[in-house]
XYZ file of C-alpha atoms in Angstrom:
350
model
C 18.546 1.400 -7.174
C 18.244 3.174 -10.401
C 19.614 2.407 -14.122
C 22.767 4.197 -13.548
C 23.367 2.235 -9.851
C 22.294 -0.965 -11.724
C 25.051 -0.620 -14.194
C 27.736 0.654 -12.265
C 27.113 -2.570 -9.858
C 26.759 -4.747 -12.680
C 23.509 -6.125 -12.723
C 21.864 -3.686 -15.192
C 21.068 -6.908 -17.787
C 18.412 -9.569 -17.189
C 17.356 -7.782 -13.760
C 14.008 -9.884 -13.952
C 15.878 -13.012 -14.364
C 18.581 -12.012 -11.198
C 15.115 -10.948 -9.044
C 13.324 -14.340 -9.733
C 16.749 -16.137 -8.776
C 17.155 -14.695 -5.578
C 13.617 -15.469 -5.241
C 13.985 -18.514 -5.666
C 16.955 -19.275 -3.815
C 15.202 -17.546 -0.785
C 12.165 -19.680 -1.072
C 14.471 -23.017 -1.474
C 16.424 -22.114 1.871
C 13.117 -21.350 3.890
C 12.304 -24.678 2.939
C 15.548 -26.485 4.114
C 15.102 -24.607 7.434
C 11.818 -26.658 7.610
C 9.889 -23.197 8.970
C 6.471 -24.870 8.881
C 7.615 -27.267 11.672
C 10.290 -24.730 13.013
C 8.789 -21.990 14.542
C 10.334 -18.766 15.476
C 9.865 -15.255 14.895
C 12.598 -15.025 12.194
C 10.805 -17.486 10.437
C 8.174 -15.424 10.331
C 10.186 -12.171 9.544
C 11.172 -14.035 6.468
C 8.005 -15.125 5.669
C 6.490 -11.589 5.467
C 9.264 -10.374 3.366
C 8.850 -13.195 0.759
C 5.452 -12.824 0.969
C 5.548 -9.225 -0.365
C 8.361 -9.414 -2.862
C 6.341 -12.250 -4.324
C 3.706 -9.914 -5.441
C 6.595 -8.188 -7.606
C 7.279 -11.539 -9.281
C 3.596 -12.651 -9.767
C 3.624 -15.347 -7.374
C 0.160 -14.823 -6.193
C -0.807 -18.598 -5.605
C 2.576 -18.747 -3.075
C 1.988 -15.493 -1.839
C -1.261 -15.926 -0.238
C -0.301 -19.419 1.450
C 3.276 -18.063 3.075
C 1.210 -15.279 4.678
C -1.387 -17.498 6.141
C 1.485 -19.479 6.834
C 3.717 -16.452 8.363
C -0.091 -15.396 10.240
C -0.507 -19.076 11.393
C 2.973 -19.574 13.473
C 2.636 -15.530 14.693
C -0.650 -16.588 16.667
C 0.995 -19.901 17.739
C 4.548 -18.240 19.156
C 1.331 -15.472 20.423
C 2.886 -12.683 19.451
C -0.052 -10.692 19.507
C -0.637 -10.414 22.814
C 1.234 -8.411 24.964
C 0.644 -10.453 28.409
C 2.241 -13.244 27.284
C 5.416 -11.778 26.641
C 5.769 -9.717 30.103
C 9.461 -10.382 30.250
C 11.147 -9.180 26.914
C 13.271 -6.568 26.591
C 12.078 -3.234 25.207
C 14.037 -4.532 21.772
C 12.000 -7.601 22.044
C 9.041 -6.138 22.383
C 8.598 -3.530 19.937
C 10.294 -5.738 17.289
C 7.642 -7.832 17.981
C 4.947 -5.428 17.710
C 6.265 -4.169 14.822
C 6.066 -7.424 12.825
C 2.542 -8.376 14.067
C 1.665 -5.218 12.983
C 2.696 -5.620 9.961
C 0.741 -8.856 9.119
C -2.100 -6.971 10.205
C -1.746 -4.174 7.692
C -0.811 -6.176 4.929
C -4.034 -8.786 6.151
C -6.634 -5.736 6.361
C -5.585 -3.441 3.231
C -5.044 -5.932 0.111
C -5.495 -5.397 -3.088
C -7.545 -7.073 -4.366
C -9.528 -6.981 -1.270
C -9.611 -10.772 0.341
C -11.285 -12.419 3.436
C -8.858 -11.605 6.332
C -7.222 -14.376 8.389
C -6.971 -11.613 11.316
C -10.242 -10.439 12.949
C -9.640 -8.310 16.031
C -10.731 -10.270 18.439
C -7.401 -12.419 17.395
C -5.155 -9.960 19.359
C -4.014 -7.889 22.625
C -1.091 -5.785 21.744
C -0.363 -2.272 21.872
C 1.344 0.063 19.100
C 4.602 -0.438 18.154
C 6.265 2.658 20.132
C 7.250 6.105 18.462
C 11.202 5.122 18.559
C 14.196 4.649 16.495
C 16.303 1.658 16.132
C 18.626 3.364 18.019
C 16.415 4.933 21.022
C 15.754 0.745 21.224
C 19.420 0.243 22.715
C 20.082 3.460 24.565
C 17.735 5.939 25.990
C 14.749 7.366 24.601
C 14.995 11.020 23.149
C 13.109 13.830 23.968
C 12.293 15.440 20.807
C 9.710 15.436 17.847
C 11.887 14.640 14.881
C 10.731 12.379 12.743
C 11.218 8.806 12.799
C 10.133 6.217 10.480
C 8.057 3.851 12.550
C 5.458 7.091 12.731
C 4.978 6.346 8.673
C 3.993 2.247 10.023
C 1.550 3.816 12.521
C -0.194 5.884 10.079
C -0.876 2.488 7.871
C -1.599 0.362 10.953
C -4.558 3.814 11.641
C -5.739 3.149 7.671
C -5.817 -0.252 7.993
C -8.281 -0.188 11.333
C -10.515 2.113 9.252
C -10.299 -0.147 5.805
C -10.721 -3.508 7.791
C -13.991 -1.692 9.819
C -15.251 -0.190 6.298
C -15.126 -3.896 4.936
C -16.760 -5.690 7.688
C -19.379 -3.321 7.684
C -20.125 -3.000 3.866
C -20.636 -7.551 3.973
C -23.263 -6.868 7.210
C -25.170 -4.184 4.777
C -26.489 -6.951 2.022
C -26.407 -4.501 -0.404
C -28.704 -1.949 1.547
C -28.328 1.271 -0.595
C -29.007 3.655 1.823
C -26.952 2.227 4.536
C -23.813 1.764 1.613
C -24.113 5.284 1.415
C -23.702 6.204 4.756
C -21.080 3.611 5.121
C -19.371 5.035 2.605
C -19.567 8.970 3.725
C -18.716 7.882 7.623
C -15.373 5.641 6.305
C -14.028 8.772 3.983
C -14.195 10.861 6.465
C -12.455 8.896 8.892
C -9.768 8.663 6.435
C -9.919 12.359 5.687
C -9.445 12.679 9.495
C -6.388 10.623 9.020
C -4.690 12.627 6.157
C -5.386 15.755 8.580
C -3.652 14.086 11.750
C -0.580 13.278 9.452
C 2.847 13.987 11.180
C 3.892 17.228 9.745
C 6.772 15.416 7.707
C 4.615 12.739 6.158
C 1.896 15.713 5.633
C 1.059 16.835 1.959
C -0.798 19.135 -0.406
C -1.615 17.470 -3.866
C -2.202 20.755 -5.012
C 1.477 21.684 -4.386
C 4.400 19.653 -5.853
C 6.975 21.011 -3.354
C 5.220 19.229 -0.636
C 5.847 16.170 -1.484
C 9.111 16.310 -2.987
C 10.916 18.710 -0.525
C 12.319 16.697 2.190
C 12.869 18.373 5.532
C 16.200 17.210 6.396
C 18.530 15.727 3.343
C 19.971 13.010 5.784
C 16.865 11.195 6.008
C 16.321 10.113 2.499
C 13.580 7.975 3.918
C 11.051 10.945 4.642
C 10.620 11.775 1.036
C 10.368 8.342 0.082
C 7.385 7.756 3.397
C 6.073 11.163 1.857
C 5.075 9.739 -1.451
C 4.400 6.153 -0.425
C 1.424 7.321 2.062
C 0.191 10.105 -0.496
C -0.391 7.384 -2.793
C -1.923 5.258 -0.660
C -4.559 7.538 1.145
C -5.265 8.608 -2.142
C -6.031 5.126 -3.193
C -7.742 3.999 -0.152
C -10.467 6.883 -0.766
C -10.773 5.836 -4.291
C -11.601 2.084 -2.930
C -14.055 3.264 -0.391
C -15.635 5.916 -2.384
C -16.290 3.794 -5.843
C -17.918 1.407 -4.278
C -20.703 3.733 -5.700
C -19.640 4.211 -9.165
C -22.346 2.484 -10.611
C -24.941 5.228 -8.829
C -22.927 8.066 -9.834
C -22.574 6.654 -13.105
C -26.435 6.501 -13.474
C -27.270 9.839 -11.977
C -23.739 12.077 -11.279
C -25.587 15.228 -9.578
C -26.726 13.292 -6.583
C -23.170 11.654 -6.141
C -21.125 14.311 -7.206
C -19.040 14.258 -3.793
C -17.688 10.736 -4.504
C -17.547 10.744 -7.867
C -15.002 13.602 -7.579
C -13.041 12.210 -4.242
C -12.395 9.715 -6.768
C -11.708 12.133 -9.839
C -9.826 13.821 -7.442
C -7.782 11.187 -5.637
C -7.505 9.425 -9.199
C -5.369 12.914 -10.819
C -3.667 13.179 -7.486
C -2.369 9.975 -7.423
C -1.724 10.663 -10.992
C 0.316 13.858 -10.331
C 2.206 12.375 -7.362
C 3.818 9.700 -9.963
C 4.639 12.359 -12.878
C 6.172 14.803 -10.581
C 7.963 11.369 -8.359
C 8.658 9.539 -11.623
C 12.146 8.968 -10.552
C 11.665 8.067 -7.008
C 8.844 5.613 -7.731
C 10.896 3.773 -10.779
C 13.705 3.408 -7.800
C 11.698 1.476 -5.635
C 9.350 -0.113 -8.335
C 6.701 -0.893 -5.461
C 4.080 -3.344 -6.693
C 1.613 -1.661 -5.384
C 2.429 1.693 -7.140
C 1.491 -0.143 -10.215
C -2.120 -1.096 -8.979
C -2.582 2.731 -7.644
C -2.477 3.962 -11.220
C -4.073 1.183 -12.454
C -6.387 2.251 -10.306
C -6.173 5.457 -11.334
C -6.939 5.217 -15.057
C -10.041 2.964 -14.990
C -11.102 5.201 -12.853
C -10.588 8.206 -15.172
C -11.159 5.891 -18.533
C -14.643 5.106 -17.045
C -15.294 9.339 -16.901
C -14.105 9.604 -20.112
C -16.057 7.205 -21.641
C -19.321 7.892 -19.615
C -19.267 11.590 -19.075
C -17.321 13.475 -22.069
C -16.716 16.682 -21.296
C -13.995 19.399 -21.614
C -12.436 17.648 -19.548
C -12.219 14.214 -21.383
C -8.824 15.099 -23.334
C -7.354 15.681 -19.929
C -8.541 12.526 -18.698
C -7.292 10.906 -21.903
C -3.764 11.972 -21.244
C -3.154 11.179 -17.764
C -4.435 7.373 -19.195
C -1.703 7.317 -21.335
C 0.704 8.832 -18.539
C 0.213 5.552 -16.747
C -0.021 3.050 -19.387
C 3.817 4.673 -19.855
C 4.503 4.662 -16.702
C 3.465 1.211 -16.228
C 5.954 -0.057 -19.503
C 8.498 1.705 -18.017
C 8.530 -0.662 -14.793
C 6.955 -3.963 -16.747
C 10.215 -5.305 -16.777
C 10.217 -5.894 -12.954
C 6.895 -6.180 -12.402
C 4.401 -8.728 -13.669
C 1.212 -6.654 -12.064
C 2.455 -3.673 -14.470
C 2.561 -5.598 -17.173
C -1.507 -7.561 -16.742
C -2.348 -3.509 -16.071
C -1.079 -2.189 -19.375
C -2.659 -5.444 -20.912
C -6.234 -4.441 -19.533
C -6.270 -0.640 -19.593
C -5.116 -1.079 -24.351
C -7.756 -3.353 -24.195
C -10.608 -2.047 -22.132
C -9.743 1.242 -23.628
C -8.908 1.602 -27.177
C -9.301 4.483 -28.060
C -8.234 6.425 -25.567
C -4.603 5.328 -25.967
């Protein structure tokens, strides 16, 4: 909800203290339900959620153990593999592809990047079908509307191709050569991905409209999917692509294709957030936060290492997200570490 909503329900004072409470409370009832020795998939439904909001409340420490914990009793109630559950109903089913799937992105694409408790050889399950809730109880329809589980099978695509990119770049040892490669072969896969977008999660940074015109005004959700996966394939081909920053740092002709994906994807993700300001305060997504953190080393590094007519403009959209990221602090303790770094690492461009 926004300010206005927060008032008008009256919970528009000490919103980080009511978050942390229901945190809290959440965490204290998981516990009386005894989940660790209580398995079932609602435990680990919970689990997932409380493993994400935690994020929001900088419970990093409790956040990584509930989803090796929420991971741990998926594999034991095996709901990863499809033959083991040949009897379930079609609700069943892709509810529980749906969750395992979600571990799996959440397991593959972290930030910051950790060891994954998932390889995949761990599972046997298919997609989670291209349904609605509602196509679940009654009978599928035959149509090409969108639905929001397509926005879930995009990320479960990205996080294949992240997960592979990883694996790969710990085999290389640091082989230059190879890293390059690597790093060419993974941004075009997700380019690939951005191009095989359903046409109502599709986008052109170049074009506001895109992203903020939703197709149908009863599915407030599609503008919201819209901006969420912009952000995030824009920061997924920063990841990949500055993982040669220091060569391109060092000699910027003979990377000048990554070094401006990531100037590019950097002011894109950038844009997204001035023109989405609104939308993207609503939600206050954690990981929103880290994009434009992200974003402005990214673009502080340019600045500092590379001034050019161009620097100014680099300067500003810093101190678009430092603002950005004040605005939200409140809410979010990863905003708040982000402004801390980006006024110190960068004086003087604030």
């Amino acid at each position: 909800m926004n300010e206005e909503e927060a008032e008008a329900a009256g919970i528009h004072q000490q919103t980080g203290a009511l978050l942390l409470n229901w945190y809290d409370s959440a965490l204290y009832f998981l516990q009386r339900a005894d989940f660790l020795r209580r398995w079932d998939v609602r435990t680990v439904q919970a689990t997932a959620i409380l493993g994400i909001v935690s994020i929001n409340v900088g419970d990093s420490k409790m956040q990584s153990v509930l989803w090796a914990c929420a991971i741990r009793i998926a594999q034991f109630l095996n709901m990863g593999n499809d033959s083991a559950h040949q009897n379930e109903s079609l609700l069943l089913t892709e509810t529980r592809r749906r969750l395992w799937w979600t571990l799996v992105i959440c397991e593959w694409i972290p930030i910051p990047y950790l060891a994954p408790c998932i390889s995949d050889a761990d599972f046997r399950i298919e997609l989670p079908a291209t349904l609605d809730d509602e196509e679940l109880l009654s009978e599928p329809r035959q149509d090409d509307l969108p639905r929001p589980i397509q926005y879930h099978i995009v990320m479960i695509q990205l996080a294949k191709i992240y997960h592979g990119f990883r694996v790969s770049l710990n085999l290389l040892s640091g082989k230059a050569a190879d890293i390059v490669t690597l790093v060419l072969q993974t941004d075009e896969a997700l380019a690939d991905n951005i191009a095989g977008l359903p046409s109502h999660l599709r986008f052109d940074i170049s074009s506001s409209s895109s992203v903020t015109e939703s197709p149908d005004v009863d599915k407030p959700w599609i503008q919201w999917q819209r901006i969420n996966i912009s952000l995030i394939l824009l920061y997924y081909r920063i990841a990949v692509n500055r993982v040669l920053q220091n060569q391109w740092v060092q000699d910027p002709t003979t990377f000048a294709r990554t070094r401006a994906i990531c100037l590019d994807s950097a002011r894109g993700i950038i844009s997204l957030a001035s023109t989405c300001t609104d939308s993207l305060a609503r939600h206050r997504p954690w990981a929103t936060s880290l994009h434009l953190f992200s974003a402005a080393i990214i673009l502080g590094v340019e600045a500092r290492f590379h001034a050019d007519e161009s620097k100014q403009q680099y300067v500003r959209d810093m101190r678009f997200c430092v603002g950005f990221l004040n605005g939200v602090k409140d809410q979010s303790i990863i905003a708040t570490h982000a402004v801390q770094i980006l006024e110190e690492q960068f004086p003087d461009e604030q």
